[in-house]
Amino acid sequence: MDIQLTINDISLKVPEGMSILDAAKTVNIDIPTLCYLKLNEMHYNNNIASCRVCVVEVEGRRNLASSCSTPVASGMIVKTDSLRAIQARRAMVELLLSDHPKSCLTCAKNQDCDLQSLASELGVRHISYEGEESTFEIDKSSFSIVRDPNKCIRCRRCETMCNEVQTVGVYSAVGRGFNTVVKTAFDLPLHETSCTFCGQCIAVCPTGALTELDQVDKVWKALNDPNQFVVVQTAPAVRVALGEEFGLEPGTIVTGKMVGALRRLGFDRVFDTDFAADLTIMEEATELVHRIQHGGRLPLLTSCCPAWVKFFEHQFPDLLDIPSTCKSPHEMLGVLIKSYYAKSLGIDPKTITVVSVMPCVAKKYEAARPELAQGAETADVDIVITTRELARMIREASIHFDHLKDKEFDHPLGESTGAAIIFGATGGVLEAALRTAYEVLTGETLEKVEFEALRGMDGIKEAVIPIAGRDYRIAVIHGLGNARTVLEKIRAGEINYDVIEIMACPGGCIGGGGQPYHHGNMDILAARAAAIYREDRAKPLRKSHENLAIISLYKDYLGEPYGKKAHQLLHTSYTPRKKI
Amino acid sequence: MCDTASPNKFVQKLDDYIDSLTYKKENLIGVLHYAQEIYGYLPDNVQWHIAQKLDIPSATVYGVVTFYSFFTMIPRGEHVVNVCTGTACFVRGAEKLKGELENQLKIKAGETTTDNLFTLETLRCVGACGLAPVMIVDGKVHGRMNEAQHINEVLAKYRPEI
Amino acid sequence: MKLKNTEALNELKAQSLKLIETRRVTDLVTTKNARGLVRHVMVCGGPGCHSSGSPGIAERLEEELNRVGLSEQVKVFQPGCFGFCEKGPMIEIHPDNITYCEVSEDDVTTIVEEHFIQGNLVDHLLFMDPITKERFPTNIPFYDGQLRIALRNVGYIAPENILEYIAADGYQALAKVLFSMTPLDVIDVIKESGLRGRGGAGFPTGLKWEFTRKSPADQRYIICNADEGDPGAFMDRSVLEGDPHSVLEAMIIAGSAIGASEGFIYVRAEYPAAIRRLLIAIAQAREYGLLGKAILGSDFSFDIELKYGAGAFVCGEETALIHSIEGARGEPSVKPPFPAQKGLWGKPTCVNNVETLANIPPIILKGAEWFNAVGTEKSKGTKVFALAGKVNNVGLVEVPMGTTLRQIIFEIGGGIKQRKTFKAAQTGGPSGGCIPTKYLDSPIDYESLTAIGSMMGSGGLIVLDEDDCMVNIAKYFQEFTMDESCGRCTACRVGTKRLYEILTKITEGKGTLEDLENMEKLCHIIKDTALCGLGQSAPNPILSTLKYFREEYLAHIVDKTCPAGVCKSLLKYEITDKCVGCTLCVKKCPMNCISGVTKKRHVIDQERCLKCGACMEQCRVVGAIIRH
């Protein structure tokens, strides 16, 4: 049933139940918001109406209404631009600023901050209500996330993300009154909690209260150290998002420019994590076949995503035997650089610094896991920076990104297929695996390589794929809340699958916590995913087992997939952890 | 914190109580009341234990504990002295009474004396407005506490005899 | 013994009447002719009397009566609050109909000897009019002008005995509702009665029931809001402690009217006595088949569970209360959806306050017209107030709506303590405002209180006199709302803090006219933008004091003085030439900042003076130490 109402003298009809905010949008009236954030694709809805910025005047109402949370009513007369509403909005921002550090110029979110833009949009020129400011300790305990509660505006977006979408539950509003702030249990440093470091809290934080642990300086230092051979690798999802940082349209593929920029920054070699993605397919597919043939436990769960790995270590410590033992692709590449490649160059692995550029902040934590190293001094990966940090380095080096010439990755660890690039979007790992599994198990050529059923933003996708006389029951999951739902059913014996792909971030790595900020615009994620599949189509080779460099890697160095050497270098183990 | 001594003492009692509940998560506040009654306060490990038993995040439990002023994470002294700061007591000198107590006990409201004998707190209206200003020691109301000497006499009753 | 039908209830009532008939005699019976009479001694068990030792008095009475062999014919009871807290502990003797005030344990022997054995009045324990010095054995003026509907049984029946409640028409309304009315009839009666929510906002109760009933659902809930949080109010506590069954009966009636089978009482954990009484009442009601499955043999089943608050004023707001029952932080959420549409666990929920519910059974029994004959055009029935502050007769009063403040404060309340001058009456607690002298004659009802910048609130009524600084009072309430803000919305979380800071500046003499302007502006913005009722009404104490007592703010800001002599930073103590140099003040000064030669005028070192006032309190020469 449609509801008739008037907004700023425009008469309109909208469906019942729609908020005033959304109704206004239908007639091109924007109402400023701050805490409100709705991401339909992620089933994320933060409309707790706490900031009071989106208030509007509704005729006949005693006070102003928060438009994000007030449904339209028949005959309603709304003013979004009255002096009363504008003054109230400005006052809310002034109040928030009165309890906010004024160090915008040096803040990690400078020029990317919703509070800053709002203050500018609303023409806040001074703060009428100065007073005591909150003082909280900054938490830099983890390898991934920096929490500066002093910059928290209590929008609770992170809490909604962590508790409702990811069901990790690390954050809660704590305290009461002016002292209320979003914190961890018992004020524990983040690294002592069950945080998975997925970084989705960072992705939705409107201010600088949650940011990645910046490792840019560490990279500069390595690059300027004449005794270090600095190798960089880039994840599939970086190349479809990096351009956004330089004003390019979302979904622009900038692989060549990115490689060019990395060369200009001074990296000795520029490799592609995609190579290791192809390698992962070889290992994981073999592992699956091995489990099926030897009566191993099913389903096999993918293990490329470090946030997902940490999630199941905390939440499902009783199921540690089902995830694949494969290291994540960049860790595989890291260890190969320091063994296989170091050997081929004849240099000491201790003089090699491996830098991973990832769409992800959990990868920073992952790189510090003690088991992902060859001895105490040689971590497989030394430094992880996010897409955003790479963009900062490019800017710091005054490189004109859009004028860069396209360059190619170095050989041999820069070779990859279309199967590897799709790792960047949800469903990609299994699609890639199926391309290989089909051909290996049937001995036939797979003509149609696209598995549409595995693509798209549905949180849980299921398919039954018949290969060589056996039905493979597979599922693709993104978002940890969805993962929990399925894992609990598996634990209860209610459902079963042969293999499940799980990525912590909604949309997969393209929506990672280290990507350029989407500011709530989900079209950006869709454009990145489309670019991933476009890049796949453009590749001459689209199946991992066709990667020539992979074939020679096994032939020259590793031996059999899932064999002894592969186990030693490419596989890992998991640790049960407490739920806090 | 959580690795050290889980709340062994009384833990069975608490678990039995939680097990007896039909609804668990929904009864978080009731469980916290119960736990505070047996432990006297709600230290981190007790909250963590409750979170595990009710299958809710520890942060959620902590968020609830810190929201309600009835819950405390600091152990109280042997005797709890409360000053009513309800409006009736306020206009009849509760501030002065609080100041005098702080003076006599040498602590601020919210603190516990070093000998662990007294904790000084404030609360809102106990319904004894006719006796304003009032102080409450271990639940017993003492009214018309205007004189330093009266206050001293009341406190003396709770001090061990030397 | 489960009661299977109305007849069984009536039979039980007939049997139980003897339990309370002794108390029904209203004419004064002289004690002399009353020897050998069966008597009931009622010892007030209200919060105030209880605190001043009434349980000890009851115990001593029983011992003493036992000693003199009267324990068979004289029974001692401890019912709920009599209301006249100022003169507590109080006892009433029936059927003599005599009230003794300010009784102590030491008086017990005298009472037993004189009253029960000799048949004499104990004169010095009778209420004495402070002006005429007249003694009142009964009909104390404090009760003139009062009308007890919500409190009808409080102080009259023993709250831990369901039979006394049944004898006093208890559960008759429930029987009527179950067997001779439809749910819609019930809702109509409540609507016609004009009963409005007594928790503060005054929403029509019948409409609330109707909305809840109309929301489609497989389950609905009724919640009794017993989270009395106004820092100066104890009405609900008195009802819960003194007449718990009336709340249960009303909840069952509401449940049947709205189609709910479960109810919750959200009660402050700080009210242990109320909790104990409620638990006893619930167990008794279940035992008699008045709660639980097939109530009174009907096809209606309903049960009640207690839920404890944990010290958060904001949980009086219904959405916050619901979240608290669900086990979460008590943060309010945006309305709509209203609880009547989507409340506890997403189901339609009706939240009613204790006093509101206490009115329900008599309305059902006596009819809507009986109830709406009392009160004003838009505010029907009575309202209970906790009268406190600088008034002679502190206590619990229930008056018809429309009674003036003057009647309450100067007639019932007996005027201002120590013959000081009335300055303002604060109603509505932290959400209300201060009413100045010029509105003393306005009738008390929802609309007129709102019109003069205050509100009905839950019923706290604090009387302020010339010694109260209005800026300081505003600061007190602002501190309260700041502490009790749930911290969710910007307007309240930061706004109330900033208001408090500005008020602090002003009381310290550091405020500017610009601060005043900013504060006023901020008050209006918070009213306009805060998420819930707590935040929206938080500026009321400031706005009302600004409206009626602006000159006091200006005195603090411009003249740097506190006219009431309260704000320490603005005070100055000085020793005048009347000083005789007795040195008493020197000994008392905690800062040792008074100096001078014995028998000569002394001087206070203003730099070091704490303004504690100890010197002035100690000084025995009038006018030797002055404060200005």
PDB file of C-alpha atoms in Angstrom, chain B residues 23 25-30 33 60 62-64 66-71 85-88 90-92 95-96 123-131 140-142 144, chain C residues 47-48 51-52 231-234 237 268-269 307-312 324-330 345 388-391 394 417 462 464 472-473 476-477 480 483 617:
ATOM      1  CA  TYR B  23      15.568 -19.181  29.484  1.00  0.00           C
ATOM      2  CA  LYS B  25      20.412 -15.461  27.660  1.00  0.00           C
ATOM      3  CA  GLU B  26      17.258 -13.526  28.478  1.00  0.00           C
ATOM      4  CA  ASN B  27      18.033 -13.900  32.170  1.00  0.00           C
ATOM      5  CA  LEU B  28      21.463 -12.311  32.018  1.00  0.00           C
ATOM      6  CA  ILE B  29      20.537  -9.588  34.491  1.00  0.00           C
ATOM      7  CA  GLY B  30      19.012 -12.081  36.915  1.00  0.00           C
ATOM      8  CA  HIS B  33      22.245 -10.353  40.419  1.00  0.00           C
ATOM      9  CA  THR B  60      27.936  -8.082  25.911  1.00  0.00           C
ATOM     10  CA  TYR B  62      30.601  -6.425  30.313  1.00  0.00           C
ATOM     11  CA  GLY B  63      28.440  -3.882  28.497  1.00  0.00           C
ATOM     12  CA  VAL B  64      25.491  -4.811  30.705  1.00  0.00           C
ATOM     13  CA  THR B  66      28.904  -1.405  33.290  1.00  0.00           C
ATOM     14  CA  PHE B  67      25.495  -0.020  32.361  1.00  0.00           C
ATOM     15  CA  TYR B  68      23.689  -0.748  35.613  1.00  0.00           C
ATOM     16  CA  SER B  69      24.887   1.052  38.706  1.00  0.00           C
ATOM     17  CA  PHE B  70      23.752  -1.790  40.970  1.00  0.00           C
ATOM     18  CA  PHE B  71      26.520  -3.986  39.626  1.00  0.00           C
ATOM     19  CA  THR B  85      21.072  11.679  47.308  1.00  0.00           C
ATOM     20  CA  GLY B  86      17.372  11.763  46.506  1.00  0.00           C
ATOM     21  CA  THR B  87      15.905  15.227  46.080  1.00  0.00           C
ATOM     22  CA  ALA B  88      14.431  15.414  49.561  1.00  0.00           C
ATOM     23  CA  PHE B  90      19.557  16.852  48.754  1.00  0.00           C
ATOM     24  CA  VAL B  91      17.569  19.872  49.852  1.00  0.00           C
ATOM     25  CA  ARG B  92      18.003  18.866  53.468  1.00  0.00           C
ATOM     26  CA  GLU B  95      25.850  16.927  50.199  1.00  0.00           C
ATOM     27  CA  LYS B  96      27.039  18.011  53.599  1.00  0.00           C
ATOM     28  CA  LEU B 123      22.024   6.016  46.071  1.00  0.00           C
ATOM     29  CA  ARG B 124      18.776   7.651  45.084  1.00  0.00           C
ATOM     30  CA  CYS B 125      15.798   7.901  47.398  1.00  0.00           C
ATOM     31  CA  VAL B 126      15.105   5.139  49.833  1.00  0.00           C
ATOM     32  CA  GLY B 127      11.674   6.502  50.627  1.00  0.00           C
ATOM     33  CA  ALA B 128      12.618   7.780  54.045  1.00  0.00           C
ATOM     34  CA  CYS B 129      12.207  11.417  53.012  1.00  0.00           C
ATOM     35  CA  GLY B 130      10.721  12.295  56.394  1.00  0.00           C
ATOM     36  CA  LEU B 131      14.064  11.491  57.964  1.00  0.00           C
ATOM     37  CA  LYS B 140      19.743  -0.078  57.836  1.00  0.00           C
ATOM     38  CA  VAL B 141      18.508   3.476  57.507  1.00  0.00           C
ATOM     39  CA  HIS B 142      19.785   6.165  59.854  1.00  0.00           C
ATOM     40  CA  ARG B 144      18.354  13.094  60.353  1.00  0.00           C
TER      41      ARG B 144
ATOM     42  CA  PRO C  47       9.687   2.930  54.380  1.00  0.00           C
ATOM     43  CA  GLY C  48      10.074   5.897  56.709  1.00  0.00           C
ATOM     44  CA  SER C  51      13.627   3.002  58.983  1.00  0.00           C
ATOM     45  CA  SER C  52      12.882   4.638  62.302  1.00  0.00           C
ATOM     46  CA  PRO C 231      15.052  10.554  43.164  1.00  0.00           C
ATOM     47  CA  GLY C 232      12.459  11.765  45.606  1.00  0.00           C
ATOM     48  CA  ALA C 233       9.538   9.472  45.153  1.00  0.00           C
ATOM     49  CA  PHE C 234       8.347   6.346  46.888  1.00  0.00           C
ATOM     50  CA  ARG C 237       7.156   1.296  46.617  1.00  0.00           C
ATOM     51  CA  ARG C 268      13.944  -2.113  41.443  1.00  0.00           C
ATOM     52  CA  ALA C 269      16.433  -4.441  43.064  1.00  0.00           C
ATOM     53  CA  LYS C 307      12.271  -9.169  36.823  1.00  0.00           C
ATOM     54  CA  TYR C 308      14.791  -7.080  38.688  1.00  0.00           C
ATOM     55  CA  GLY C 309      16.087  -3.719  37.668  1.00  0.00           C
ATOM     56  CA  ALA C 310      19.700  -3.003  38.391  1.00  0.00           C
ATOM     57  CA  GLY C 311      19.935   0.703  39.002  1.00  0.00           C
ATOM     58  CA  ALA C 312      19.221   2.632  35.843  1.00  0.00           C
ATOM     59  CA  SER C 324      16.402  -4.606  30.199  1.00  0.00           C
ATOM     60  CA  ILE C 325      13.930  -7.475  30.668  1.00  0.00           C
ATOM     61  CA  GLU C 326      15.417  -9.031  27.552  1.00  0.00           C
ATOM     62  CA  GLY C 327      18.770  -9.040  29.329  1.00  0.00           C
ATOM     63  CA  ALA C 328      20.381  -6.139  27.513  1.00  0.00           C
ATOM     64  CA  ARG C 329      21.593  -2.645  28.302  1.00  0.00           C
ATOM     65  CA  GLY C 330      18.605  -0.508  29.112  1.00  0.00           C
ATOM     66  CA  TRP C 345      10.626 -10.178  22.322  1.00  0.00           C
ATOM     67  CA  ALA C 388       9.053  16.080  50.857  1.00  0.00           C
ATOM     68  CA  GLY C 389      11.620  18.792  51.252  1.00  0.00           C
ATOM     69  CA  LYS C 390      11.149  21.924  53.333  1.00  0.00           C
ATOM     70  CA  VAL C 391       7.587  21.137  54.321  1.00  0.00           C
ATOM     71  CA  VAL C 394       6.581  15.073  54.877  1.00  0.00           C
ATOM     72  CA  LYS C 417       9.468  24.170  57.962  1.00  0.00           C
ATOM     73  CA  ILE C 462       9.691  18.580  46.677  1.00  0.00           C
ATOM     74  CA  LEU C 464      11.867  24.420  48.314  1.00  0.00           C
ATOM     75  CA  ASN C 472      22.006  24.719  42.388  1.00  0.00           C
ATOM     76  CA  ILE C 473      18.710  22.795  42.198  1.00  0.00           C
ATOM     77  CA  TYR C 476      21.414  18.821  40.972  1.00  0.00           C
ATOM     78  CA  PHE C 477      18.894  17.528  38.461  1.00  0.00           C
ATOM     79  CA  PHE C 480      21.250  13.291  37.843  1.00  0.00           C
ATOM     80  CA  ASP C 483      24.676  10.293  35.259  1.00  0.00           C
ATOM     81  CA  GLU C 617      27.597  27.648  63.233  1.00  0.00           C
TER      82      GLU C 617
END
